């Protein structure tokens, strides 16, 4: 597994909590619940190294990303303590 | 406006919810119309787009959601509805966890002075709940669990209300 | 399709009607959506077009109907709805005689596989019931009875469905 | 009161049952429940002789007439035993 940037000594530490839902949750059982990353996009790229199957799903255009419960752009800058969730199309109701 | 919003594993009772809508509005004698919607687990699901199964009889269903975000999104949908129509009371209940065929999944209830706002707000809330609220269904058929695909028809249904805003 | 049609002086029980819709369809496990509409007597009525009163608090209401014709018209409305949408069960109950503020007047319940037919059929039935079914309301305000005027908005509501046919 | 054609000796006897609803019912309390008449229009004209206030209401364009529970044209020919009802705009629901 690639070194988790959250545990590295370099750069600013941005400890991000990760959540995966729907079909993504089945593919993300081995993903650490916290990591570092400058943007959701950077986290997705980091995940691709060790979880290629998950990364394919994360790259689907229908998958949205939220930060602290708000849907955001993949390039949104993250700050320490942010909660990032990867959301496949919802199917409730 | 009285708002009730619950995400729960337990079943709900329609009569109790109706009674709440009917009696607990600040202006009960102004209520002329109450619309309720109840969604139930159907026994047969259509074939999946991505899988080569034939659909079939459901063993059961599991509903996952994103605690914190779901409540916020549902409250936003209710607030949107209250901006669009003069409503006296709104209740939204969505179940999570394991459900069996014929179980109740979701309840939307709206009280208003007149029937048109009540009908329209209830349908609006369901359309947006289906396309925006962070719930995911996993169904099990012949012992095989699979995540349900989202429906294009639901996206189209939600877009009707966007079009009304533009017009 | 299970059809229940009743014109009665007695009150009705929403839970009982919901339970009937939910359980007595020939294909209960196919029901994915149940929409109910309940109309209630509001305490305040707007001013009459023809009279110079200011509206006011209702003492009560009397509902008259044309026995024989009303049942036939309501059955026709239900049949129309069943032609337009795939429905599993429909219930229409309308009360007649003396009613007080907050009393239930009318119930429409529709069960279907999906939410859109259920919502649309329930709204369609109410729109047509309001404009075509032979009921007349007489309200009493400050001891003065007067017959309620028909509403242009109801006629417009019913015409929406005609337009859909032409289109 | 004008002679009720139902009781006259002339012409074909068409005994028609009459019903009045809504605001019409208040104005028609003295109208006989049966009469004769070739069409709903003819009955309305006959009623005008003795019930002018009712006739004004019956001439309102929103008032519909039914024969045996079907909405019909005012010139529809009637036959013995028909049930004719005068229907102001409905206000149920």
GROMACS .gro file of C-alpha atoms in nm, chain A residues 19-26 62 66 68-71 83-93, chain B residues 50 64-69 72 94 105-106 129-138 147-150:
model
   50
   19UNK     CA    1  -1.686   0.791   0.398
   20UNK     CA    2  -1.804   0.566   0.118
   21UNK     CA    3  -2.165   0.477   0.046
   22UNK     CA    4  -2.373   0.241  -0.167
   23UNK     CA    5  -2.172   0.017  -0.398
   24UNK     CA    6  -1.860   0.216  -0.310
   25UNK     CA    7  -1.884   0.099   0.050
   26UNK     CA    8  -1.834  -0.265  -0.056
   62UNK     CA    9  -2.245   1.022  -1.154
   66UNK     CA   10  -1.933   1.606  -0.036
   68UNK     CA   11  -1.886   1.839   0.558
   69UNK     CA   12  -2.225   1.734   0.415
   70UNK     CA   13  -2.218   1.976   0.120
   71UNK     CA   14  -2.182   1.859  -0.240
   83UNK     CA   15  -1.531   1.501   0.636
   84UNK     CA   16  -1.522   1.382   0.276
   85UNK     CA   17  -1.785   1.142   0.143
   86UNK     CA   18  -1.805   0.969  -0.193
   87UNK     CA   19  -2.166   0.939  -0.304
   88UNK     CA   20  -2.296   0.716  -0.585
   89UNK     CA   21  -2.641   0.805  -0.725
   90UNK     CA   22  -2.895   0.788  -0.443
   91UNK     CA   23  -3.174   0.530  -0.450
   92UNK     CA   24  -3.394   0.598  -0.147
   93UNK     CA   25  -3.766   0.655  -0.124
  143UNK     CA   26  -2.552  -0.354  -1.507
  157UNK     CA   27  -2.810   0.268   0.403
  158UNK     CA   28  -2.791   0.644   0.458
  159UNK     CA   29  -2.540   0.915   0.543
  160UNK     CA   30  -2.623   1.030   0.897
  161UNK     CA   31  -2.602   1.405   0.933
  162UNK     CA   32  -2.614   1.479   0.563
  165UNK     CA   33  -2.978   1.828   0.636
  187UNK     CA   34  -3.766   0.741   0.606
  198UNK     CA   35  -4.017   0.248   0.357
  199UNK     CA   36  -4.108   0.614   0.344
  222UNK     CA   37  -3.606   1.283  -0.183
  223UNK     CA   38  -3.562   1.016  -0.454
  224UNK     CA   39  -3.294   1.212  -0.641
  225UNK     CA   40  -3.112   1.408  -0.369
  226UNK     CA   41  -3.144   1.250  -0.026
  227UNK     CA   42  -2.848   1.029   0.068
  228UNK     CA   43  -3.012   0.687   0.087
  229UNK     CA   44  -2.892   0.374  -0.090
  230UNK     CA   45  -3.088   0.052  -0.135
  231UNK     CA   46  -2.927  -0.288  -0.145
  240UNK     CA   47  -2.707  -0.223  -0.497
  241UNK     CA   48  -3.009  -0.080  -0.676
  242UNK     CA   49  -2.943   0.138  -0.981
  243UNK     CA   50  -3.075   0.491  -0.981
   0.00000   0.00000   0.00000
